[in-house]
Amino acid sequence: MNQDRVNATYLVETPYSLQVAAEVIAGEQSTGTFTAVPGETDALKMKFGARIEKIAELGTAGKPTLPGYNIPAGHDGLYRSGLVTLSFPLHNFGPSIPNLMSSIAGNLFELQQLSGLRLVDLELPIAFADRYPGPKFGIEGTRKLTNVYDRPILGTIVKPSIGLAPEQLQKMIIEVSSAGLDFIKDDELNANPPYAPLEMKVKAVMEAVEKAADATGKRIMYAFNITGDIEEMKRNHELVVKAGGNCVMVSIMSVGLAGLAHLNEYSEVPIHGHRNQWGMMTRCPNLGFEFAAYQKLCRLAGADHLHVNGLNSKFYESNESVVRSIQACISPMYGGYASMPVVSSGQWAGTAIDTYAATKSVDVMHLAGGGILAHPDGAAAGFESMKLGWEAAVNGIQLNEYAKKHPSLKRAIEKYGKG
Amino acid sequence: MNQDRVNATYLVETPYSLQVAAEVIAGEQSTGTFTAVPGETDALKMKFGARIEKIAELGTAGKPTLPGYNIPAGHDGLYRSGLVTLSFPLHNFGPSIPNLMSSIAGNLFELQQLSGLRLVDLELPIAFADRYPGPKFGIEGTRKLTNVYDRPILGTIVKPSIGLAPEQLQKMIIEVSSAGLDFIKDDELNANPPYAPLEMKVKAVMEAVEKAADATGKRIMYAFNITGDIEEMKRNHELVVKAGGNCVMVSIMSVGLAGLAHLNEYSEVPIHGHRNQWGMMTRCPNLGFEFAAYQKLCRLAGADHLHVNGLNSKFYESNESVVRSIQACISPMYGGYASMPVVSSGQWAGTAIDTYAATKSVDVMHLAGGGILAHPDGAAAGFESMKLGWEAAVNGIQLNEYAKKHPSLKRAIEKYGKG
């Protein structure tokens, strides 16, 4: 690709022709006013303007997705959809994620010539890699820290997500550590609340982690939710690291990509990136962002792990969309920037089958809350059933078949699934 | 209100009953897993659970807004809409904007029981005011710095938004300062680009600002776009302040609310808050946020000025929605936190009439790009026409009537409007 330009591909819906819509989008990114102004010369447009690289028509519909569009004169009643790729000169904003966003997103979603706009892909020149070093640990570093190879990192989430007393939390950590789990994370609802300040939690958790490690010989990775204001996040990170913690978690949309990149400047442990609030950016199919585009920015900004929802989850997202996100996360950027996709929500042993079938990769973190903790025979059986689910998946064995030899898997199927 | 709880009101659309939908939303914020887990006792739910405060039915539709919802057994084919107010215990997250967001937004937009969810209002306990001091300048401080009273602050935007050489920018500042304008801002596309580093721009701009001030006796307020990564923003702010600049601008969604609050911790001049990218959070009527809710967070985090789009703008937004935003911004929070709404996009003298009619307030910044700079008789006439538009509005005089005595207004009407 041209290293002097950023390519952005949009799913466009418009009552105009796609060509007109593409020109409007490109124009909004150069003069940005509703009437011609002095100084807007052709030379200036040539040097700084966005350029239409490609228009691929997808089809038409009789109804628009979004309100507030204009009807062109002589409109035939059809709304055209297509993929429009624009390129922006890098020197307009430089390799800066915040200023990139003002250009590739900016006011574009508000244009009257569009009845739908969604950013579906993004190609960023190498200059961004020079500015943003990306994940310090990624897949390899996380495997090293957890000593788990050749299968997904299997873990769980602190539940109930709020209100657990320190002693209860310790009990839970001991339980899941004894069960052999690789990983456990705070819930996104639980960061540094007044009823259980992070300082207190870190102390309690690390006591339990070390105690369990002494007993089992394996130290669980615990992702402390350090989401907070900018300086608070720094203090929280320091608290975790000083206590010997080995992972921090942030809600990316709460701290912003700028907040994530800032954390990545001083972080000493993997950053577990949670994407809660993402739904509002993506659930309307013709608005916002596709995760395949957004995850690139999260990786640039330093997310070592990145939530992607889960197949057959309790959420609205289609399996196709989840698979696209996982595949996007495991695609190399600049030959690296590896971030581990985190498959979560409504997960249990059975969802390993579909996840593997769709991605052919074990480089994921697979998290189950109820799917491990509420296993009829306890957390150890729950963990075992997850491992067995992945064994079956990778070896192409039917889950029900494999369950015949493995009671923990059989019991999981009875409780959570249909096999 | 109860100072121990946060109230959030959602526009809900659901194939279930509103009661069921409200319970699901509340439940997602307590246990957050798809199956009951040990430890989730009634006492815990009572202390930490979200509570349904109010359900107001709005009507039904035969079609859902968003995809990915579940159909309940025996569904009658109708999708119910209503306003649902939930309250969350403050102690779940404390007075932290980032963690508030994970609770009031979180995974809610992804729930399968909903075919639409939009946060329309937010009531925050006083504890947030203790943690976030809000705007340091607001309406009063901005009036003091610009010495403009009893009418809107009138200003413009650097255009063309990208590519202007320092000498051209200086020429423009001299021109608009000589024309008498109160305010000028960088375009959101223009922050610290490689072709015109902020350092160079600050130097050029301040030279021109001081030169014009010496000539006119009035010092224009210039909002430098300092949008960038967290530490870069701090350096940018210092650059501006050291050079004697009197305003900084940030793209709020680029730096995040956490980035804005961080800037507000050290800022010494008013913060001009630009809301580009906001469209993706709000254009789908049954998804995301209403600006009336979001602006409260922006004000808490310290935005002295806050963009709200404009009436009859070049964008998709309805005038009703713009008016709601302006009214929300000028409503006091905690008896203060005054932020000046910035009316911008497609503005000229004529839009003053509708803006004032709808809001009965002159506590706005009214920005026109082409509407001032492209006035047939030049920027001074453009500025004069804007003042005249507001005079007519406040005094209840028809614009065409007032234009009979005022050629600059007459010429503006001829160019931009129908009167």
Coordinates of C-alpha atoms in Angstrom, one line a residue, chain A residues 28-41 44 47-49 63 65-69 90-99 101-103 105-116 131-132 158-164 168 187-196 225-232 234 251 253-259 261-262 265 274-285 287-289 309 313-317 345-348 369-371 373-374 415-416, chain B residues 28-41 44 47-49 63 65-69 90-99 101-103 105-116 131-132 158-164 168 187-196 225-232 234 251 253-259 261-262 265 274-285 287-289 309 313-317 345-348 369-371 373-374 415-416:
Chain A
E28 CA -16.4 16.9 4.0
Q29 CA -12.8 16.0 4.9
S30 CA -11.3 18.9 3.0
T31 CA -13.2 22.2 3.1
G32 CA -15.8 21.2 5.6
T33 CA -18.2 24.0 5.1
F34 CA -21.4 24.4 3.1
T35 CA -20.3 27.0 0.7
A36 CA -17.1 27.6 -1.3
V37 CA -14.6 29.7 0.6
P38 CA -11.7 31.7 -0.7
G39 CA -8.4 29.9 -0.6
E40 CA -9.8 26.5 -1.5
T41 CA -7.8 26.1 -4.6
L44 CA -4.8 22.6 -2.1
K47 CA -2.5 17.9 -1.9
F48 CA -4.8 17.6 1.1
G49 CA -8.1 16.1 -0.3
K63 CA -36.2 1.9 2.5
T65 CA -31.8 2.6 7.4
L66 CA -31.2 6.0 9.1
P67 CA -33.3 9.2 9.3
G68 CA -32.3 12.7 8.3
Y69 CA -31.2 12.1 4.8
L90 CA -1.3 10.9 6.1
H91 CA 0.2 14.4 6.4
N92 CA -3.3 15.8 7.1
F93 CA -3.1 14.3 10.7
G94 CA 0.1 12.4 11.0
P95 CA 0.3 9.0 12.8
S96 CA -2.0 10.0 15.6
I97 CA -5.0 7.8 16.5
P98 CA -7.0 10.7 18.0
N99 CA -6.6 12.9 15.0
M101 CA -10.5 9.4 14.2
S102 CA -11.5 13.0 13.5
S103 CA -10.7 12.5 9.9
A105 CA -15.0 9.3 11.3
G106 CA -15.4 13.0 12.2
N107 CA -18.7 14.4 11.0
L108 CA -19.2 11.8 8.3
F109 CA -22.0 9.9 10.1
E110 CA -24.1 13.1 10.1
L111 CA -24.1 13.8 6.4
Q112 CA -27.5 14.4 4.9
Q113 CA -26.5 12.7 1.6
L114 CA -26.2 9.4 3.4
S115 CA -28.9 7.2 5.0
G116 CA -26.2 4.8 6.3
R131 CA 4.5 6.0 16.9
Y132 CA 2.5 3.2 18.6
V158 CA -15.3 -13.1 39.0
K159 CA -19.0 -13.7 39.7
P160 CA -21.3 -12.4 41.1
S161 CA -19.7 -9.4 39.3
I162 CA -20.4 -7.0 42.1
G163 CA -20.6 -7.2 45.9
L164 CA -18.3 -10.0 46.6
Q168 CA -15.5 -14.6 49.3
D187 CA -16.0 -8.2 35.9
E188 CA -16.1 -4.9 33.9
L189 CA -18.6 -3.7 36.5
N190 CA -16.1 -4.1 39.3
A191 CA -13.0 -1.8 39.3
N192 CA -12.3 0.4 42.3
P193 CA -15.6 0.8 44.0
P194 CA -16.0 2.4 47.4
Y195 CA -17.2 -0.8 49.1
A196 CA -14.1 -2.7 48.0
N225 CA -9.9 -4.1 36.4
I226 CA -8.0 -0.8 36.7
T227 CA -10.4 1.2 34.6
G228 CA -10.5 4.8 35.9
D229 CA -9.4 8.3 35.2
I230 CA -6.0 8.8 33.6
E231 CA -3.9 9.4 36.7
E232 CA -6.0 7.0 38.7
K234 CA -1.6 4.9 36.6
S251 CA -12.7 -1.0 29.6
M253 CA -14.3 2.6 25.6
S254 CA -14.3 4.0 29.1
V255 CA -10.7 5.1 29.0
G256 CA -10.6 5.8 25.3
L257 CA -8.0 4.7 22.8
A258 CA -5.9 7.6 24.0
G259 CA -6.2 6.3 27.6
A261 CA -2.2 4.1 24.5
H262 CA -1.2 6.1 27.6
E265 CA 3.4 3.7 27.7
H274 CA -12.6 -5.2 27.5
R275 CA -14.9 -3.8 24.8
N276 CA -18.1 -3.1 26.8
Q277 CA -20.1 -0.3 25.4
W278 CA -19.1 -1.4 22.0
G279 CA -22.7 -2.4 21.1
M280 CA -23.7 1.2 20.6
M281 CA -21.0 1.7 18.0
T282 CA -22.0 -1.4 16.0
R283 CA -25.4 -2.9 16.5
C284 CA -27.1 -0.8 13.8
P285 CA -25.9 -2.6 10.7
L287 CA -23.9 2.9 11.3
G288 CA -20.7 3.1 13.3
F289 CA -17.8 0.7 13.1
N309 CA -17.8 -11.7 22.3
S313 CA -23.5 -16.0 23.1
K314 CA -26.2 -14.4 25.2
F315 CA -25.8 -11.3 23.1
Y316 CA -27.4 -10.1 19.9
E317 CA -24.3 -10.6 17.7
S345 CA -20.3 -14.6 27.1
G346 CA -22.5 -17.6 27.3
Q347 CA -19.5 -19.9 26.8
W348 CA -19.0 -23.5 27.9
G369 CA -18.4 -17.7 33.9
G370 CA -21.4 -19.9 34.7
G371 CA -20.0 -22.4 32.1
L373 CA -18.3 -22.2 37.9
A374 CA -21.8 -23.5 37.8
K415 CA -26.5 -28.8 31.8
Y416 CA -25.5 -26.3 29.1
Chain B
E28 CA -27.2 -7.6 33.4
Q29 CA -25.8 -5.0 35.8
S30 CA -25.6 -7.4 38.8
T31 CA -24.7 -11.0 38.0
G32 CA -23.9 -10.6 34.4
T33 CA -23.8 -14.3 33.5
F34 CA -26.3 -16.5 31.7
T35 CA -26.9 -19.0 34.4
A36 CA -27.3 -18.6 38.2
V37 CA -24.0 -18.8 40.1
P38 CA -23.3 -19.6 43.7
G39 CA -23.0 -16.5 45.9
E40 CA -25.7 -14.5 44.2
T41 CA -27.9 -14.2 47.2
L44 CA -26.4 -9.2 47.6
K47 CA -27.5 -4.1 48.2
F48 CA -25.9 -4.0 44.7
G49 CA -28.6 -4.6 42.2
K63 CA -41.2 -3.9 13.1
T65 CA -35.3 -1.2 14.9
L66 CA -32.2 -3.3 15.4
P67 CA -31.3 -6.9 14.5
G68 CA -30.3 -9.7 16.8
Y69 CA -33.2 -9.8 19.2
L90 CA -23.4 4.7 43.6
H91 CA -21.2 2.4 45.6
N92 CA -21.1 -0.1 42.8
F93 CA -18.7 2.2 40.9
G94 CA -18.2 5.4 42.9
P95 CA -18.1 8.8 41.3
S96 CA -16.0 7.7 38.4
I97 CA -17.1 8.6 34.8
P98 CA -15.2 5.7 33.2
N99 CA -16.7 3.1 35.6
M101 CA -20.0 4.2 31.7
S102 CA -19.3 0.5 32.2
S103 CA -22.5 0.2 34.3
A105 CA -24.0 1.5 29.1
G106 CA -21.7 -1.6 29.5
N107 CA -23.1 -4.6 27.6
L108 CA -26.7 -3.3 27.6
F109 CA -26.8 -2.4 23.9
E110 CA -26.1 -6.0 23.1
L111 CA -28.9 -7.7 24.9
Q112 CA -31.0 -10.1 22.9
Q113 CA -34.2 -9.2 24.7
L114 CA -34.0 -5.7 23.2
S115 CA -34.5 -4.5 19.6
G116 CA -33.6 -1.0 20.6
R131 CA -14.7 14.4 42.1
Y132 CA -15.0 16.4 38.9
V158 CA -10.3 28.3 10.0
K159 CA -11.2 27.4 6.4
P160 CA -10.1 25.7 4.3
S161 CA -9.9 23.3 7.2
I162 CA -6.6 21.7 6.0
G163 CA -3.6 22.9 4.1
L164 CA -3.5 26.5 4.9
Q168 CA -2.4 32.5 4.8
D187 CA -11.1 22.9 12.3
E188 CA -11.3 19.6 13.9
L189 CA -9.4 18.1 11.0
N190 CA -6.4 20.3 11.8
A191 CA -4.5 19.7 15.0
N192 CA -0.8 19.0 14.9
P193 CA -0.2 17.7 11.4
P194 CA 3.3 17.1 10.0
Y195 CA 2.9 19.8 7.3
A196 CA 2.1 22.4 10.0
N225 CA -7.0 22.2 18.3
I226 CA -4.7 20.4 20.7
T227 CA -6.3 17.0 20.2
G228 CA -3.8 14.2 20.6
D229 CA -2.5 11.5 22.8
I230 CA -2.5 12.1 26.5
E231 CA 1.0 13.4 27.0
E232 CA 1.0 15.1 23.7
K234 CA -0.4 18.3 27.8
S251 CA -12.3 16.5 19.9
M253 CA -14.5 11.5 21.3
S254 CA -10.9 11.4 20.1
V255 CA -9.5 11.9 23.6
G256 CA -12.3 10.3 25.5
L257 CA -14.1 11.7 28.6
A258 CA -11.1 10.5 30.6
G259 CA -8.8 12.5 28.4
A261 CA -11.1 15.2 32.5
H262 CA -7.3 14.8 32.6
E265 CA -6.9 19.0 35.7
H274 CA -15.8 19.5 19.7
R275 CA -18.2 16.6 19.4
N276 CA -17.2 15.2 16.0
Q277 CA -17.8 11.4 15.7
W278 CA -20.9 11.9 17.8
G279 CA -23.1 10.9 14.9
M280 CA -22.2 7.3 15.3
M281 CA -23.4 7.3 18.9
T282 CA -26.8 8.9 18.1
R283 CA -28.0 8.8 14.5
C284 CA -29.9 5.6 14.9
P285 CA -32.9 6.7 16.9
L287 CA -29.5 3.1 19.8
G288 CA -26.7 4.8 21.6
F289 CA -27.0 8.1 23.6
N309 CA -24.7 21.3 15.9
S313 CA -27.6 22.8 9.4
K314 CA -25.9 20.8 6.7
F315 CA -26.3 17.7 8.8
Y316 CA -28.9 15.1 9.4
E317 CA -30.1 16.2 12.8
S345 CA -22.6 24.0 10.8
G346 CA -24.4 25.8 8.0
Q347 CA -24.9 28.9 10.1
W348 CA -25.4 32.5 9.0
G369 CA -17.6 29.4 8.4
G370 CA -18.9 30.3 5.0
G371 CA -21.7 32.2 6.5
L373 CA -16.1 34.4 5.4
A374 CA -18.0 34.0 2.1
K415 CA -26.7 34.8 -0.6
Y416 CA -27.6 32.3 2.1

